[in-house]
XYZ file of C-alpha atoms in Angstrom:
411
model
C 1.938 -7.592 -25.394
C 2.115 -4.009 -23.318
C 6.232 -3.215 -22.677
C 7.336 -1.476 -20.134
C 10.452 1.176 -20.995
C 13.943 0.809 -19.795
C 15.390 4.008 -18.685
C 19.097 2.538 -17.943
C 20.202 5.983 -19.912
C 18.489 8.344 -17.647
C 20.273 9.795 -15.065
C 20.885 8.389 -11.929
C 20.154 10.967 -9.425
C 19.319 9.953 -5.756
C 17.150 13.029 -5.198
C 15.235 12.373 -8.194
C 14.706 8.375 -7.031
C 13.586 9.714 -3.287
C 11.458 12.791 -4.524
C 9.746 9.700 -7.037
C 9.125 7.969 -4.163
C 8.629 10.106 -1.436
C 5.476 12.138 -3.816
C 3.314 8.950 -3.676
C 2.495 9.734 -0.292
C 1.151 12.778 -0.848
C -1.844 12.033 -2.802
C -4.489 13.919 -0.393
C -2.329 17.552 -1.975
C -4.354 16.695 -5.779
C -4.860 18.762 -8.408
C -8.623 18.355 -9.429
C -9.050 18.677 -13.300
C -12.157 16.020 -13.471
C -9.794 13.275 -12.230
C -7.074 13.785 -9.601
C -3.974 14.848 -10.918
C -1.426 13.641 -7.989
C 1.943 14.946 -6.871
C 3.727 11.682 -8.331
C 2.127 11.953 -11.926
C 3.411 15.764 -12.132
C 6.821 14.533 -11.629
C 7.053 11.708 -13.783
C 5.199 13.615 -16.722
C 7.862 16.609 -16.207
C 10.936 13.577 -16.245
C 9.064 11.788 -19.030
C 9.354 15.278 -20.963
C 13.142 15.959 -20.367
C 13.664 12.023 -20.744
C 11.862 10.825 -23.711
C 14.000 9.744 -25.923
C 16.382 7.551 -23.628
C 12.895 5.310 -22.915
C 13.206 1.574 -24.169
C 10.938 -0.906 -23.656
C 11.091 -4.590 -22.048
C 8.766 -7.313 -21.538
C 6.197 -7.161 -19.005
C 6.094 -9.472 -15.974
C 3.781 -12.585 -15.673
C 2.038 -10.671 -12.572
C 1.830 -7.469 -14.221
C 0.459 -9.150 -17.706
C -2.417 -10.863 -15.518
C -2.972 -7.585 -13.428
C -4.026 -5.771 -17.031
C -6.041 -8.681 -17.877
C -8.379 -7.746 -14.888
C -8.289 -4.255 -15.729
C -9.358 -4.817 -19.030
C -12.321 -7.506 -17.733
C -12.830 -4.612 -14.933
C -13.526 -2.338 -17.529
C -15.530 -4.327 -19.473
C -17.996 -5.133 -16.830
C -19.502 -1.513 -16.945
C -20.162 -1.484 -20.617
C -23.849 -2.315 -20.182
C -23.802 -0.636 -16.747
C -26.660 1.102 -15.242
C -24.747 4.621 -14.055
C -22.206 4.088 -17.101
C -20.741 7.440 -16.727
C -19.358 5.839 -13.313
C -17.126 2.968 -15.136
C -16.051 5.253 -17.999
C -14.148 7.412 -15.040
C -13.345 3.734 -14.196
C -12.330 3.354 -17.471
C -9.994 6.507 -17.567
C -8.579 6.119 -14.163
C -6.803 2.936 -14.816
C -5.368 4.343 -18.205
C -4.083 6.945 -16.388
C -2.693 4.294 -13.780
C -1.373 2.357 -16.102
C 0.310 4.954 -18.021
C 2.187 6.363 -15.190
C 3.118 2.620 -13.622
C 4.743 2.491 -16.558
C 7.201 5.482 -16.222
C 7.531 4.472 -12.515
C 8.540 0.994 -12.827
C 11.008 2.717 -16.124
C 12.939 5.005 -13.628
C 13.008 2.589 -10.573
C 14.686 0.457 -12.871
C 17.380 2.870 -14.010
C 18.996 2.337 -10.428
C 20.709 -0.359 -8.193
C 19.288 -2.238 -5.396
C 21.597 -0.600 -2.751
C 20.172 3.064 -4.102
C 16.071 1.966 -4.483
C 16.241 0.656 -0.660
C 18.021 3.800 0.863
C 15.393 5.586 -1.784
C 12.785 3.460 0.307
C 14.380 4.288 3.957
C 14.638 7.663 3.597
C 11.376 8.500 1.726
C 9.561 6.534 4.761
C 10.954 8.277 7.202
C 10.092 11.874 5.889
C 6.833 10.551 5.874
C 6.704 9.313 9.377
C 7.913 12.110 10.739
C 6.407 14.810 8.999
C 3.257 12.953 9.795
C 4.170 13.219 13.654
C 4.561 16.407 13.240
C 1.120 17.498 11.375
C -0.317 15.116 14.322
C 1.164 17.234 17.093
C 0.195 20.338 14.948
C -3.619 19.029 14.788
C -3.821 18.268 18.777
C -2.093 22.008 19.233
C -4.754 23.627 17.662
C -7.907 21.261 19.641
C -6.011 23.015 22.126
C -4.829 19.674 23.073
C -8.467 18.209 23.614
C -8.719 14.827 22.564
C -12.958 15.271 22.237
C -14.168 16.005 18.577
C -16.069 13.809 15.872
C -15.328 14.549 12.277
C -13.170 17.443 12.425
C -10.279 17.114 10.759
C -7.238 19.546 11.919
C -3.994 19.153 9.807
C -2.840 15.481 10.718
C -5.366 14.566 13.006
C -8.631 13.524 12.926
C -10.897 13.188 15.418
C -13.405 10.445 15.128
C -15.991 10.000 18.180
C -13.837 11.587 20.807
C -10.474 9.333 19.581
C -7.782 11.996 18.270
C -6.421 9.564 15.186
C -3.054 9.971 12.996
C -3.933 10.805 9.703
C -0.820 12.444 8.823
C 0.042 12.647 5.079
C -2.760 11.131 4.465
C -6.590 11.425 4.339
C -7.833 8.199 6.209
C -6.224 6.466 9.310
C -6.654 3.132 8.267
C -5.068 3.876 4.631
C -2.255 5.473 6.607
C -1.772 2.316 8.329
C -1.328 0.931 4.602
C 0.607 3.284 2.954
C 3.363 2.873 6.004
C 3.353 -1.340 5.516
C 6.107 -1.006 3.338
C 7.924 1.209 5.797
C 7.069 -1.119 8.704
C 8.458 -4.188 6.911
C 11.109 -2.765 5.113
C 12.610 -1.523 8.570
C 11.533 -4.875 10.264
C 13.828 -6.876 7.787
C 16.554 -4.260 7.713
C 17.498 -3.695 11.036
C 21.305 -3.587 10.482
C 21.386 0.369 10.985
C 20.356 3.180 13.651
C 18.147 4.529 10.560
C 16.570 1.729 10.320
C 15.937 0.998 13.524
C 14.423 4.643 14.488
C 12.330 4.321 11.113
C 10.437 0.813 13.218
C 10.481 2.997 15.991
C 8.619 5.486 13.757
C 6.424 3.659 12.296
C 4.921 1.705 15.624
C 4.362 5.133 16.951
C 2.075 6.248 13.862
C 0.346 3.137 13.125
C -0.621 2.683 17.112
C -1.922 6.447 17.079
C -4.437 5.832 14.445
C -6.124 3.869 16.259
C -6.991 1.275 13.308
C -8.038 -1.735 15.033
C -7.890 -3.753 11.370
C -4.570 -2.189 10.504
C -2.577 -3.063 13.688
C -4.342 -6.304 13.521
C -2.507 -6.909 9.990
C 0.773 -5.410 11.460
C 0.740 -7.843 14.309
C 0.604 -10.753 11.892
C 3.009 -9.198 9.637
C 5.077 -9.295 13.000
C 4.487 -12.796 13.844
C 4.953 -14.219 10.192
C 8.358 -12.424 10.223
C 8.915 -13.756 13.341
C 8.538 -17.263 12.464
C 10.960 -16.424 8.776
C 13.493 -15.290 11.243
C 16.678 -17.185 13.209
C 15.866 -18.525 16.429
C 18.243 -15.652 18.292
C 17.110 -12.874 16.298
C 13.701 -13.740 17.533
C 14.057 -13.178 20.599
C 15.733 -10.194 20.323
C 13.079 -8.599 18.389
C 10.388 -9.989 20.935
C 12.410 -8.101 23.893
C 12.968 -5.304 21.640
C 9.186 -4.762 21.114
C 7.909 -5.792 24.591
C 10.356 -2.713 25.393
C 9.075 -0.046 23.192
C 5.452 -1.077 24.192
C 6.729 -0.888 28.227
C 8.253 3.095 27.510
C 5.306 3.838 25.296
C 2.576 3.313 28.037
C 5.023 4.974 30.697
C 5.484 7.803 28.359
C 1.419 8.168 27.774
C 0.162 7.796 31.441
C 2.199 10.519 32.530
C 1.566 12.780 29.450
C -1.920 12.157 30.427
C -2.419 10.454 26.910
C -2.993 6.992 27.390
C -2.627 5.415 24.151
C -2.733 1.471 24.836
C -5.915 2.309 27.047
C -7.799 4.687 24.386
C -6.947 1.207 21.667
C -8.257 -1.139 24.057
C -11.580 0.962 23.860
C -11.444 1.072 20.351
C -11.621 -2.650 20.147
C -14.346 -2.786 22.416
C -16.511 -0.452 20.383
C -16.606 -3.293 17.609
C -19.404 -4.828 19.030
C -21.265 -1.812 19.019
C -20.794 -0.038 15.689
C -20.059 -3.228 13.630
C -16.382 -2.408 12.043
C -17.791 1.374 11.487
C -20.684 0.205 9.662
C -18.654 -2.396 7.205
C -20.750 -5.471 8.440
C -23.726 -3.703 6.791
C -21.782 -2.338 3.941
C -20.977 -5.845 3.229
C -24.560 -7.111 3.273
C -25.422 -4.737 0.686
C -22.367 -5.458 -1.598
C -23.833 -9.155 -0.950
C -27.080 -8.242 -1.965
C -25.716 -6.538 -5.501
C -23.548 -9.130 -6.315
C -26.687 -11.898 -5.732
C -28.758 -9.531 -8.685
C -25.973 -10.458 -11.073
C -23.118 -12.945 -10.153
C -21.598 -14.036 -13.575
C -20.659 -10.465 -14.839
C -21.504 -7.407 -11.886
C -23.242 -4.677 -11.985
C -20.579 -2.959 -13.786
C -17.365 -1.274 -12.779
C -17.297 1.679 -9.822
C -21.528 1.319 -9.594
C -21.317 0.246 -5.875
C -21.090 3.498 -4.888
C -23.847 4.902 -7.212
C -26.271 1.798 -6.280
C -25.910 2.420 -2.707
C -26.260 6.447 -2.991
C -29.680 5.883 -4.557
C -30.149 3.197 -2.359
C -29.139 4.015 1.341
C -28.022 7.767 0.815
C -24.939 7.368 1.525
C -21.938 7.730 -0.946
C -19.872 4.960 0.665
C -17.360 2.024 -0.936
C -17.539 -1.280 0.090
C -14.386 -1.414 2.331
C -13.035 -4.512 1.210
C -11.685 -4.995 -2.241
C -12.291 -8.672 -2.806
C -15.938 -7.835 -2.054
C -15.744 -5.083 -4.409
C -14.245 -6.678 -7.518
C -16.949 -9.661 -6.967
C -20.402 -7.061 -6.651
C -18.835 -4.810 -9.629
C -17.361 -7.260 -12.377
C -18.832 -10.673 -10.980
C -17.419 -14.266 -10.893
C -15.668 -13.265 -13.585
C -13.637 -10.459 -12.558
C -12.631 -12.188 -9.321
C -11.221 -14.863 -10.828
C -9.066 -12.954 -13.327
C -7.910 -10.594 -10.072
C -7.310 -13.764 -7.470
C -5.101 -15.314 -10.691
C -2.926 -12.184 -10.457
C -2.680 -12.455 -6.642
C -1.744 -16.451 -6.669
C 0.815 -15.593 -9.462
C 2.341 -13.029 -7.789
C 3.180 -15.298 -4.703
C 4.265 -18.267 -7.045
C 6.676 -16.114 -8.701
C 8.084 -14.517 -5.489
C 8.301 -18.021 -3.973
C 9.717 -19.566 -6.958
C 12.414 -17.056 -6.134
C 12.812 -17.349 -2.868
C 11.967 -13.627 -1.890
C 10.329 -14.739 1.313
C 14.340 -15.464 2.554
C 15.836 -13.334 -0.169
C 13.772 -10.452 0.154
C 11.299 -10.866 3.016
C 10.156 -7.294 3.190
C 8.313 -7.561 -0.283
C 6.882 -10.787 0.643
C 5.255 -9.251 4.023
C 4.502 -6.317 2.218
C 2.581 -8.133 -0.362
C 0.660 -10.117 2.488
C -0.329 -7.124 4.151
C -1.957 -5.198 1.987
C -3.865 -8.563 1.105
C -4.902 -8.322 4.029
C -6.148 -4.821 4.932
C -7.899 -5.402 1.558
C -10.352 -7.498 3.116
C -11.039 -4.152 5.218
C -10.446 -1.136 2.405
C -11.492 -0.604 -1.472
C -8.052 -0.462 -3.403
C -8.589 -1.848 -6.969
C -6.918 1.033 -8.162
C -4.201 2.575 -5.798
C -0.723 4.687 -5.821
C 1.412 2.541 -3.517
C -0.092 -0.564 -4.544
C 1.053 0.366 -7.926
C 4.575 1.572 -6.372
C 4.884 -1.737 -4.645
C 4.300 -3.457 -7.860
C 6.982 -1.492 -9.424
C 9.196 -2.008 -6.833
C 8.646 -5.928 -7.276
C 9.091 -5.620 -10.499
C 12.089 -4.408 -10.225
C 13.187 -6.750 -7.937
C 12.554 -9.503 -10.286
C 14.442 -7.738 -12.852
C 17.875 -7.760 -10.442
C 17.361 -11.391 -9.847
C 17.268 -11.591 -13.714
C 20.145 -9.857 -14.290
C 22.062 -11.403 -11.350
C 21.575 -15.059 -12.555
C 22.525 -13.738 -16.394
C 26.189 -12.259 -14.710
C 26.439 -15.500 -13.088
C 26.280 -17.453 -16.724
C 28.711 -15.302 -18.241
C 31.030 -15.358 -15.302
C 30.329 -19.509 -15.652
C 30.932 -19.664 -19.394
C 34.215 -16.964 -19.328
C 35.619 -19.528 -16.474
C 34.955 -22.763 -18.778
C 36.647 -20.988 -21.560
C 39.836 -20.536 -19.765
């Protein structure tokens, strides 16, 4: 069985753990060298370099064992593919993943809990805000003109005449995903001013991207929390966001930017243009999967199929979808085993009390799966990591509480 290295000798430096963390976001800033060569994988080749020979290895997680399994079935599904070149990228990509979730989930695991969630705080709200700023940046130079369809200017894009946060990142709607974590973290941590101005954040970014499917998911990320929560605490947070929505739209109307009015016509354009095309998207996916249902028509060939197809190099925009036209019955099954584990082991646990945060975050990005292609993807890996980890503190938390237990009957 794959191990996973345990880093407990590197050094512990705070920096390192935020600049680890913070560099998944910036995946749009690539190197190009026939794959993309990402921000995050520079640093931890360049630590796995200095650090080599402090690496150890542990056993893998249940979750993360059945997550592999897929890949490898994934993988296997384009050997008798049509556009094979296609799935051996595939093929590479997810060594390459794997490879580096490897060295992640290593160094996360080198530090405590109290250090990996200020890691998490303070990396989301560099994000947030330097996203703000490339937004403001992008509406400075459209000379503050919210008209403009598929130009793209520094964090903005503006998609049929709605000026959308895309920040750090290249798509609005994956923005709204990378910042889940954010969002829930600093929903189930609001004990500090940090904290609290990080939510704060992070509703202002998601609501100007103007992702209808995204602050859908947020909303019941909201409501599921609020339902975990105490009774008093509820309403707290109910007044709390009932305020910020209140100042927002005063704030807008008088800047002459009316947010909650330009998302309400968002949400009426769904009629009209179908999800941005998805509803059609998904029809075809339907149609591919029909031709072979047992084994796919091999891994990343959607995209091929429906180039040759329909002329358009487009995904399928939900992953479930996805995994189902490209590796079959088969693959989905193997893939919806690794998502059922993963919420058996976190309930088993009890991180839905314990550590609510991860169990929102892992419901969200369910989710906005049904709405984006992630099979393979940076902070879905980081998340995993980051659960990981988790699991290992619970580990070693119920192993102190045996020795402390056997010392006592000793005495």
């Amino acid at each position: 069985m794959m191990e996973h290295p345990d880093v407990s000798g590197l050094p512990r430096n705070r920096l390192m753990l935020f600049l680890l963390l913070f560099s998944v976001m910036l995946g749009k800033y690539h190197i190009y060298v026939g794959f993309a060569f990402k921000p995050y994988m520079i640093f931890l080749g360049v630590l796995f370099l200095f650090f080599a020979a402090l690496f150890r290895f542990q056993k893998l997680q249940l979750f993360e064992a059945c997550l592999l399994f897929f890949y490898l079935i994934y993988v296997f599904s384009g050997a008798f593919s049509l556009y094979a070149t296609s799935s051996l990228r595939a093929m590479l990509g997810i060594i390459l993943y794997v490879a580096f979730y490897i060295l992640m989930k290593g160094i996360l695991g080198s530090f405590s809990k109290k250090e990996l969630e200020n890691g998490i705080a303070n990396a989301g709200l560099l994000f947030n805000v330097g996203s703000v700023i490339l937004y403001v940046l992008g509406l400075k130079s459209n000379g503050f003109s919210l008209l403009g369809d598929g130009v793209v200017r520094f964090g903005a894009w503006f998609d049929r005449d709605y000026p959308r946060l895309i920040g750090m990142i290249e798509d609005p709607n994956y923005f709204v995903y990378y910042n889940t974590l954010f969002f829930t973290y600093y929903l189930c941590k609001r004990n500090s001013f940090k904290n609290n101005f990080g939510l704060f954040l992070c509703l202002i970014t998601s609501l100007l991207t103007f992702s209808r499917g995204g602050l859908l998911i947020l909303a019941v990320i909201f409501m599921v929390y609020f339902l975990l929560n105490k009774p008093a605490n509820q309403w707290r947070l109910f007044i709390s966001v009932c305020s910020f929505l209140g100042i927002a739209w005063v704030a807008s109307y008088f800047l002459g930017f009316r947010v909650l009015d330009t998302l309400q016509n968002r949400f009426n354009d769904f009629s009209s243009d179908g999800g941005s095309g998805r509803l059609e998207l998904w029809g075809r996916a339907w149609d591919l999967f029909t031709s072979n249902p047992v084994f796919g028509i091999g891994a990343s060939n959607f995209t091929e199929y429906n180039a040759f197809k329909y002329g358009d190099q487009l995904v399928v925009h939900n992953t479930f979808l996805e995994i189902l036209t490209e590796s079959g019955l088969i693959g989905l099954f193997f893939y919806l085993s690794f998502v059922f584990i993963v919420f058996i082991q976190m309930l088993r646990a009890d991180f839905h009390w314990k550590h609510p945060f991860l169990f929102l975050t892992m419901l969200g990005f369910l989710l906005q799966m049904m709405f984006l292609s992630l099979i393979f993807n940076d902070m879905f890996l980081l998340f995993l990591a980051i659960l990981s980890t988790y699991f290992t503190y619970e580990r070693e938390g119920r192993n102190d509480q045996t020795k402390v237990a056997m010392i006592k009957e000793v005495g």
